[in-house]
PDB file of C-alpha atoms in Angstrom:
ATOM      1  CA  UNK A   1      71.296  56.892  84.360  1.00  0.00           C
ATOM      2  CA  UNK A   2      74.143  54.673  83.092  1.00  0.00           C
ATOM      3  CA  UNK A   3      72.269  54.258  79.792  1.00  0.00           C
ATOM      4  CA  UNK A   4      72.537  58.026  79.277  1.00  0.00           C
ATOM      5  CA  UNK A   5      76.138  58.359  80.451  1.00  0.00           C
ATOM      6  CA  UNK A   6      77.581  55.703  78.127  1.00  0.00           C
ATOM      7  CA  UNK A   7      76.254  57.241  74.864  1.00  0.00           C
ATOM      8  CA  UNK A   8      77.725  60.612  75.887  1.00  0.00           C
ATOM      9  CA  UNK A   9      81.197  59.075  76.229  1.00  0.00           C
ATOM     10  CA  UNK A  10      80.763  57.248  72.937  1.00  0.00           C
ATOM     11  CA  UNK A  11      79.768  60.489  71.197  1.00  0.00           C
ATOM     12  CA  UNK A  12      82.808  62.324  72.569  1.00  0.00           C
ATOM     13  CA  UNK A  13      85.134  59.499  71.487  1.00  0.00           C
ATOM     14  CA  UNK A  14      83.592  59.498  68.009  1.00  0.00           C
ATOM     15  CA  UNK A  15      84.081  63.264  67.779  1.00  0.00           C
ATOM     16  CA  UNK A  16      87.747  62.884  68.691  1.00  0.00           C
ATOM     17  CA  UNK A  17      88.245  60.177  66.055  1.00  0.00           C
ATOM     18  CA  UNK A  18      86.486  62.183  63.356  1.00  0.00           C
ATOM     19  CA  UNK A  19      88.359  65.340  64.283  1.00  0.00           C
ATOM     20  CA  UNK A  20      91.761  63.711  64.009  1.00  0.00           C
ATOM     21  CA  UNK A  21      91.053  61.504  60.971  1.00  0.00           C
ATOM     22  CA  UNK A  22      92.034  64.161  58.372  1.00  0.00           C
ATOM     23  CA  UNK A  23      95.447  64.503  60.002  1.00  0.00           C
ATOM     24  CA  UNK A  24      95.995  60.747  59.715  1.00  0.00           C
ATOM     25  CA  UNK A  25      94.985  60.686  56.045  1.00  0.00           C
ATOM     26  CA  UNK A  26      97.189  63.691  55.280  1.00  0.00           C
ATOM     27  CA  UNK A  27     100.165  62.030  56.955  1.00  0.00           C
ATOM     28  CA  UNK A  28      99.574  58.857  54.938  1.00  0.00           C
ATOM     29  CA  UNK A  29      99.371  60.827  51.691  1.00  0.00           C
ATOM     30  CA  UNK A  30     102.603  62.656  52.446  1.00  0.00           C
ATOM     31  CA  UNK A  31     104.466  59.482  53.392  1.00  0.00           C
ATOM     32  CA  UNK A  32     103.260  57.698  50.257  1.00  0.00           C
ATOM     33  CA  UNK A  33     104.329  60.665  48.131  1.00  0.00           C
ATOM     34  CA  UNK A  34     107.785  60.660  49.695  1.00  0.00           C
ATOM     35  CA  UNK A  35     108.102  56.930  49.146  1.00  0.00           C
ATOM     36  CA  UNK A  36     107.114  57.350  45.496  1.00  0.00           C
ATOM     37  CA  UNK A  37     109.619  60.159  44.998  1.00  0.00           C
ATOM     38  CA  UNK A  38     112.462  58.445  46.835  1.00  0.00           C
ATOM     39  CA  UNK A  39     112.418  55.510  44.463  1.00  0.00           C
ATOM     40  CA  UNK A  40     113.850  57.612  41.645  1.00  0.00           C
ATOM     41  CA  UNK A  41     112.372  55.202  39.081  1.00  0.00           C
ATOM     42  CA  UNK A  42     109.687  55.911  36.523  1.00  0.00           C
ATOM     43  CA  UNK A  43     107.769  53.328  34.504  1.00  0.00           C
ATOM     44  CA  UNK A  44     108.007  53.512  30.717  1.00  0.00           C
ATOM     45  CA  UNK A  45     105.695  51.328  28.617  1.00  0.00           C
ATOM     46  CA  UNK A  46     107.222  50.061  25.378  1.00  0.00           C
ATOM     47  CA  UNK A  47     104.800  47.999  23.345  1.00  0.00           C
ATOM     48  CA  UNK A  48     103.756  45.116  25.533  1.00  0.00           C
ATOM     49  CA  UNK A  49     106.665  45.476  27.934  1.00  0.00           C
ATOM     50  CA  UNK A  50     106.993  47.763  30.908  1.00  0.00           C
ATOM     51  CA  UNK A  51     110.515  49.049  31.462  1.00  0.00           C
ATOM     52  CA  UNK A  52     111.685  50.852  34.579  1.00  0.00           C
ATOM     53  CA  UNK A  53     113.843  53.806  33.555  1.00  0.00           C
ATOM     54  CA  UNK A  54     115.761  55.943  36.086  1.00  0.00           C
ATOM     55  CA  UNK A  55     114.426  59.409  36.673  1.00  0.00           C
ATOM     56  CA  UNK A  56     116.575  62.266  35.338  1.00  0.00           C
ATOM     57  CA  UNK A  57     118.674  63.594  38.185  1.00  0.00           C
ATOM     58  CA  UNK A  58     119.044  67.306  38.851  1.00  0.00           C
ATOM     59  CA  UNK A  59     122.663  68.308  39.569  1.00  0.00           C
ATOM     60  CA  UNK A  60     123.065  69.471  43.160  1.00  0.00           C
ATOM     61  CA  UNK A  61     123.746  73.132  43.766  1.00  0.00           C
ATOM     62  CA  UNK A  62     126.888  74.131  45.610  1.00  0.00           C
ATOM     63  CA  UNK A  63     126.773  76.235  48.746  1.00  0.00           C
ATOM     64  CA  UNK A  64     127.763  79.770  47.736  1.00  0.00           C
ATOM     65  CA  UNK A  65     129.483  80.424  51.072  1.00  0.00           C
ATOM     66  CA  UNK A  66     131.555  77.277  50.588  1.00  0.00           C
ATOM     67  CA  UNK A  67     132.567  78.476  47.118  1.00  0.00           C
ATOM     68  CA  UNK A  68     133.637  81.808  48.555  1.00  0.00           C
ATOM     69  CA  UNK A  69     135.713  80.043  51.217  1.00  0.00           C
ATOM     70  CA  UNK A  70     137.435  77.879  48.592  1.00  0.00           C
ATOM     71  CA  UNK A  71     138.294  80.877  46.442  1.00  0.00           C
ATOM     72  CA  UNK A  72     139.468  82.790  49.508  1.00  0.00           C
ATOM     73  CA  UNK A  73     141.789  79.926  50.511  1.00  0.00           C
ATOM     74  CA  UNK A  74     143.280  79.776  47.010  1.00  0.00           C
ATOM     75  CA  UNK A  75     143.805  83.544  46.917  1.00  0.00           C
ATOM     76  CA  UNK A  76     145.388  83.463  50.388  1.00  0.00           C
ATOM     77  CA  UNK A  77     147.827  80.821  49.091  1.00  0.00           C
ATOM     78  CA  UNK A  78     149.050  83.335  46.494  1.00  0.00           C
ATOM     79  CA  UNK A  79     147.189  82.253  43.353  1.00  0.00           C
ATOM     80  CA  UNK A  80     146.068  84.885  40.875  1.00  0.00           C
ATOM     81  CA  UNK A  81     142.338  85.455  40.597  1.00  0.00           C
ATOM     82  CA  UNK A  82     141.810  83.903  37.119  1.00  0.00           C
ATOM     83  CA  UNK A  83     143.940  80.913  38.088  1.00  0.00           C
ATOM     84  CA  UNK A  84     142.014  80.593  41.345  1.00  0.00           C
ATOM     85  CA  UNK A  85     138.723  80.372  39.472  1.00  0.00           C
ATOM     86  CA  UNK A  86     140.051  77.758  37.055  1.00  0.00           C
ATOM     87  CA  UNK A  87     141.566  75.529  39.747  1.00  0.00           C
ATOM     88  CA  UNK A  88     138.583  75.722  42.096  1.00  0.00           C
ATOM     89  CA  UNK A  89     136.167  75.116  39.239  1.00  0.00           C
ATOM     90  CA  UNK A  90     138.032  72.050  37.982  1.00  0.00           C
ATOM     91  CA  UNK A  91     138.114  70.452  41.406  1.00  0.00           C
ATOM     92  CA  UNK A  92     134.513  71.383  42.161  1.00  0.00           C
ATOM     93  CA  UNK A  93     132.826  70.203  38.958  1.00  0.00           C
ATOM     94  CA  UNK A  94     129.151  70.546  38.177  1.00  0.00           C
ATOM     95  CA  UNK A  95     127.458  73.647  36.751  1.00  0.00           C
ATOM     96  CA  UNK A  96     129.073  75.992  39.260  1.00  0.00           C
ATOM     97  CA  UNK A  97     132.509  74.527  38.657  1.00  0.00           C
ATOM     98  CA  UNK A  98     132.127  74.803  34.892  1.00  0.00           C
ATOM     99  CA  UNK A  99     131.076  78.420  35.254  1.00  0.00           C
ATOM    100  CA  UNK A 100     134.138  79.188  37.384  1.00  0.00           C
ATOM    101  CA  UNK A 101     136.446  77.521  34.857  1.00  0.00           C
ATOM    102  CA  UNK A 102     134.846  79.442  32.016  1.00  0.00           C
ATOM    103  CA  UNK A 103     135.110  82.741  33.898  1.00  0.00           C
ATOM    104  CA  UNK A 104     138.742  82.163  34.837  1.00  0.00           C
ATOM    105  CA  UNK A 105     139.721  81.167  31.306  1.00  0.00           C
ATOM    106  CA  UNK A 106     137.944  84.219  29.873  1.00  0.00           C
ATOM    107  CA  UNK A 107     139.745  86.537  32.282  1.00  0.00           C
ATOM    108  CA  UNK A 108     143.102  84.909  31.520  1.00  0.00           C
ATOM    109  CA  UNK A 109     142.519  85.608  27.824  1.00  0.00           C
ATOM    110  CA  UNK A 110     141.738  89.265  28.555  1.00  0.00           C
ATOM    111  CA  UNK A 111     137.952  89.050  28.229  1.00  0.00           C
ATOM    112  CA  UNK A 112     135.571  91.474  29.860  1.00  0.00           C
ATOM    113  CA  UNK A 113     134.307  90.790  33.371  1.00  0.00           C
ATOM    114  CA  UNK A 114     130.628  90.762  32.401  1.00  0.00           C
ATOM    115  CA  UNK A 115     131.352  88.389  29.521  1.00  0.00           C
ATOM    116  CA  UNK A 116     133.230  86.018  31.839  1.00  0.00           C
ATOM    117  CA  UNK A 117     130.252  85.654  34.199  1.00  0.00           C
ATOM    118  CA  UNK A 118     127.454  85.675  31.621  1.00  0.00           C
ATOM    119  CA  UNK A 119     125.008  82.806  32.197  1.00  0.00           C
ATOM    120  CA  UNK A 120     126.653  81.693  35.452  1.00  0.00           C
ATOM    121  CA  UNK A 121     124.434  79.686  37.877  1.00  0.00           C
ATOM    122  CA  UNK A 122     123.494  81.297  41.208  1.00  0.00           C
ATOM    123  CA  UNK A 123     126.392  79.858  43.223  1.00  0.00           C
ATOM    124  CA  UNK A 124     129.064  80.987  40.778  1.00  0.00           C
ATOM    125  CA  UNK A 125     127.290  84.326  40.247  1.00  0.00           C
ATOM    126  CA  UNK A 126     127.665  85.059  43.972  1.00  0.00           C
ATOM    127  CA  UNK A 127     131.424  84.589  43.602  1.00  0.00           C
ATOM    128  CA  UNK A 128     131.448  86.914  40.596  1.00  0.00           C
ATOM    129  CA  UNK A 129     129.525  89.587  42.481  1.00  0.00           C
ATOM    130  CA  UNK A 130     131.907  89.350  45.432  1.00  0.00           C
ATOM    131  CA  UNK A 131     134.980  89.667  43.218  1.00  0.00           C
ATOM    132  CA  UNK A 132     133.726  92.360  40.848  1.00  0.00           C
ATOM    133  CA  UNK A 133     134.895  95.341  42.904  1.00  0.00           C
ATOM    134  CA  UNK A 134     138.296  93.791  43.636  1.00  0.00           C
ATOM    135  CA  UNK A 135     138.887  92.990  39.959  1.00  0.00           C
ATOM    136  CA  UNK A 136     137.838  96.373  38.671  1.00  0.00           C
ATOM    137  CA  UNK A 137     139.638  98.369  41.389  1.00  0.00           C
ATOM    138  CA  UNK A 138     142.737  96.163  41.551  1.00  0.00           C
ATOM    139  CA  UNK A 139     142.252  95.483  45.273  1.00  0.00           C
ATOM    140  CA  UNK A 140     142.957  92.287  47.165  1.00  0.00           C
ATOM    141  CA  UNK A 141     139.991  89.909  46.763  1.00  0.00           C
ATOM    142  CA  UNK A 142     140.572  88.061  50.053  1.00  0.00           C
ATOM    143  CA  UNK A 143     138.753  90.479  52.407  1.00  0.00           C
ATOM    144  CA  UNK A 144     135.812  90.793  50.031  1.00  0.00           C
ATOM    145  CA  UNK A 145     135.476  87.019  49.749  1.00  0.00           C
ATOM    146  CA  UNK A 146     135.476  86.647  53.531  1.00  0.00           C
ATOM    147  CA  UNK A 147     132.976  89.490  53.973  1.00  0.00           C
ATOM    148  CA  UNK A 148     130.634  87.998  51.378  1.00  0.00           C
ATOM    149  CA  UNK A 149     130.864  84.545  52.979  1.00  0.00           C
ATOM    150  CA  UNK A 150     130.107  85.934  56.444  1.00  0.00           C
ATOM    151  CA  UNK A 151     127.158  87.914  55.083  1.00  0.00           C
ATOM    152  CA  UNK A 152     125.660  84.857  53.406  1.00  0.00           C
ATOM    153  CA  UNK A 153     125.913  82.829  56.610  1.00  0.00           C
ATOM    154  CA  UNK A 154     124.328  85.612  58.672  1.00  0.00           C
ATOM    155  CA  UNK A 155     121.446  85.861  56.213  1.00  0.00           C
ATOM    156  CA  UNK A 156     121.010  82.088  56.283  1.00  0.00           C
ATOM    157  CA  UNK A 157     120.868  82.030  60.081  1.00  0.00           C
ATOM    158  CA  UNK A 158     118.321  84.856  60.044  1.00  0.00           C
ATOM    159  CA  UNK A 159     116.151  82.942  57.557  1.00  0.00           C
ATOM    160  CA  UNK A 160     116.340  79.799  59.684  1.00  0.00           C
ATOM    161  CA  UNK A 161     115.272  81.691  62.805  1.00  0.00           C
ATOM    162  CA  UNK A 162     112.392  83.335  60.943  1.00  0.00           C
ATOM    163  CA  UNK A 163     111.267  79.978  59.526  1.00  0.00           C
ATOM    164  CA  UNK A 164     111.405  78.390  62.992  1.00  0.00           C
ATOM    165  CA  UNK A 165     109.265  81.190  64.411  1.00  0.00           C
ATOM    166  CA  UNK A 166     106.729  80.856  61.585  1.00  0.00           C
ATOM    167  CA  UNK A 167     106.612  77.085  62.075  1.00  0.00           C
ATOM    168  CA  UNK A 168     105.818  77.435  65.761  1.00  0.00           C
ATOM    169  CA  UNK A 169     102.894  79.695  64.888  1.00  0.00           C
ATOM    170  CA  UNK A 170     101.635  77.321  62.191  1.00  0.00           C
ATOM    171  CA  UNK A 171     101.748  74.341  64.566  1.00  0.00           C
ATOM    172  CA  UNK A 172      99.513  76.018  67.143  1.00  0.00           C
ATOM    173  CA  UNK A 173      96.229  75.107  65.442  1.00  0.00           C
ATOM    174  CA  UNK A 174      97.102  71.438  64.648  1.00  0.00           C
ATOM    175  CA  UNK A 175      98.411  70.852  68.156  1.00  0.00           C
ATOM    176  CA  UNK A 176      95.342  72.481  69.650  1.00  0.00           C
ATOM    177  CA  UNK A 177      93.076  70.361  67.433  1.00  0.00           C
ATOM    178  CA  UNK A 178      94.853  67.219  68.641  1.00  0.00           C
ATOM    179  CA  UNK A 179      95.228  67.965  72.347  1.00  0.00           C
ATOM    180  CA  UNK A 180      91.934  69.729  73.052  1.00  0.00           C
ATOM    181  CA  UNK A 181      89.698  66.718  72.238  1.00  0.00           C
ATOM    182  CA  UNK A 182      91.999  64.490  74.279  1.00  0.00           C
ATOM    183  CA  UNK A 183      91.802  66.906  77.218  1.00  0.00           C
ATOM    184  CA  UNK A 184      88.025  67.004  76.971  1.00  0.00           C
ATOM    185  CA  UNK A 185      87.766  63.208  76.717  1.00  0.00           C
ATOM    186  CA  UNK A 186      90.254  62.337  79.461  1.00  0.00           C
ATOM    187  CA  UNK A 187      89.872  65.333  81.752  1.00  0.00           C
ATOM    188  CA  UNK A 188      86.388  66.784  81.565  1.00  0.00           C
ATOM    189  CA  UNK A 189      84.207  63.854  80.542  1.00  0.00           C
ATOM    190  CA  UNK A 190      85.077  61.686  83.609  1.00  0.00           C
ATOM    191  CA  UNK A 191      84.392  64.654  85.883  1.00  0.00           C
ATOM    192  CA  UNK A 192      81.048  65.356  84.254  1.00  0.00           C
ATOM    193  CA  UNK A 193      80.083  61.682  84.359  1.00  0.00           C
ATOM    194  CA  UNK A 194      81.121  61.478  88.010  1.00  0.00           C
ATOM    195  CA  UNK A 195      79.045  64.536  88.893  1.00  0.00           C
ATOM    196  CA  UNK A 196      76.082  63.186  86.966  1.00  0.00           C
ATOM    197  CA  UNK A 197      76.360  59.878  88.796  1.00  0.00           C
ATOM    198  CA  UNK A 198      76.650  61.630  92.152  1.00  0.00           C
ATOM    199  CA  UNK A 199      73.646  63.850  91.513  1.00  0.00           C
ATOM    200  CA  UNK A 200      71.579  60.916  90.377  1.00  0.00           C
ATOM    201  CA  UNK A 201      70.974  62.078  86.813  1.00  0.00           C
TER     202      UNK A 201
END
């Protein structure tokens, strides 16, 4: 009787271990990949020596809503639109800042609007799109900057909510695969073994 009950518990425990082993290996692979990427160092072999060279860094992108807020604050302080772009771009730096400086300088020299924003990165291009109507119609750019900033933040919140909902659906199967074997092992197996012992099997 006990000789039959013990192998059943061992088999269930082995099934739980085998069922959860891929999750452990996947977690180890992901953590090792993050550790390798976080070092930011690549190995370069030169002749007989091995030299550690820093990985090329990608310039961070600027939040487009933050750019719109900066330009809106400068316009609200009374600065002209070309001057606003130049000042904000110089203080911001990076690809987006350079694009703003280039656009402002082109507009100050009387260049066309499309020429001023040609080749602008995504963050600066959002500013150009928000200011296009105001520049061409001669309207105040402040309300359009605020409206564009609010729209971007609403869209971002909507994307975050949608991603959170999708994540909850995607986690259903892994959580079920982890908790169901544990429920069977800790909840059902002792009951079955107790019934088998009571019935004299």
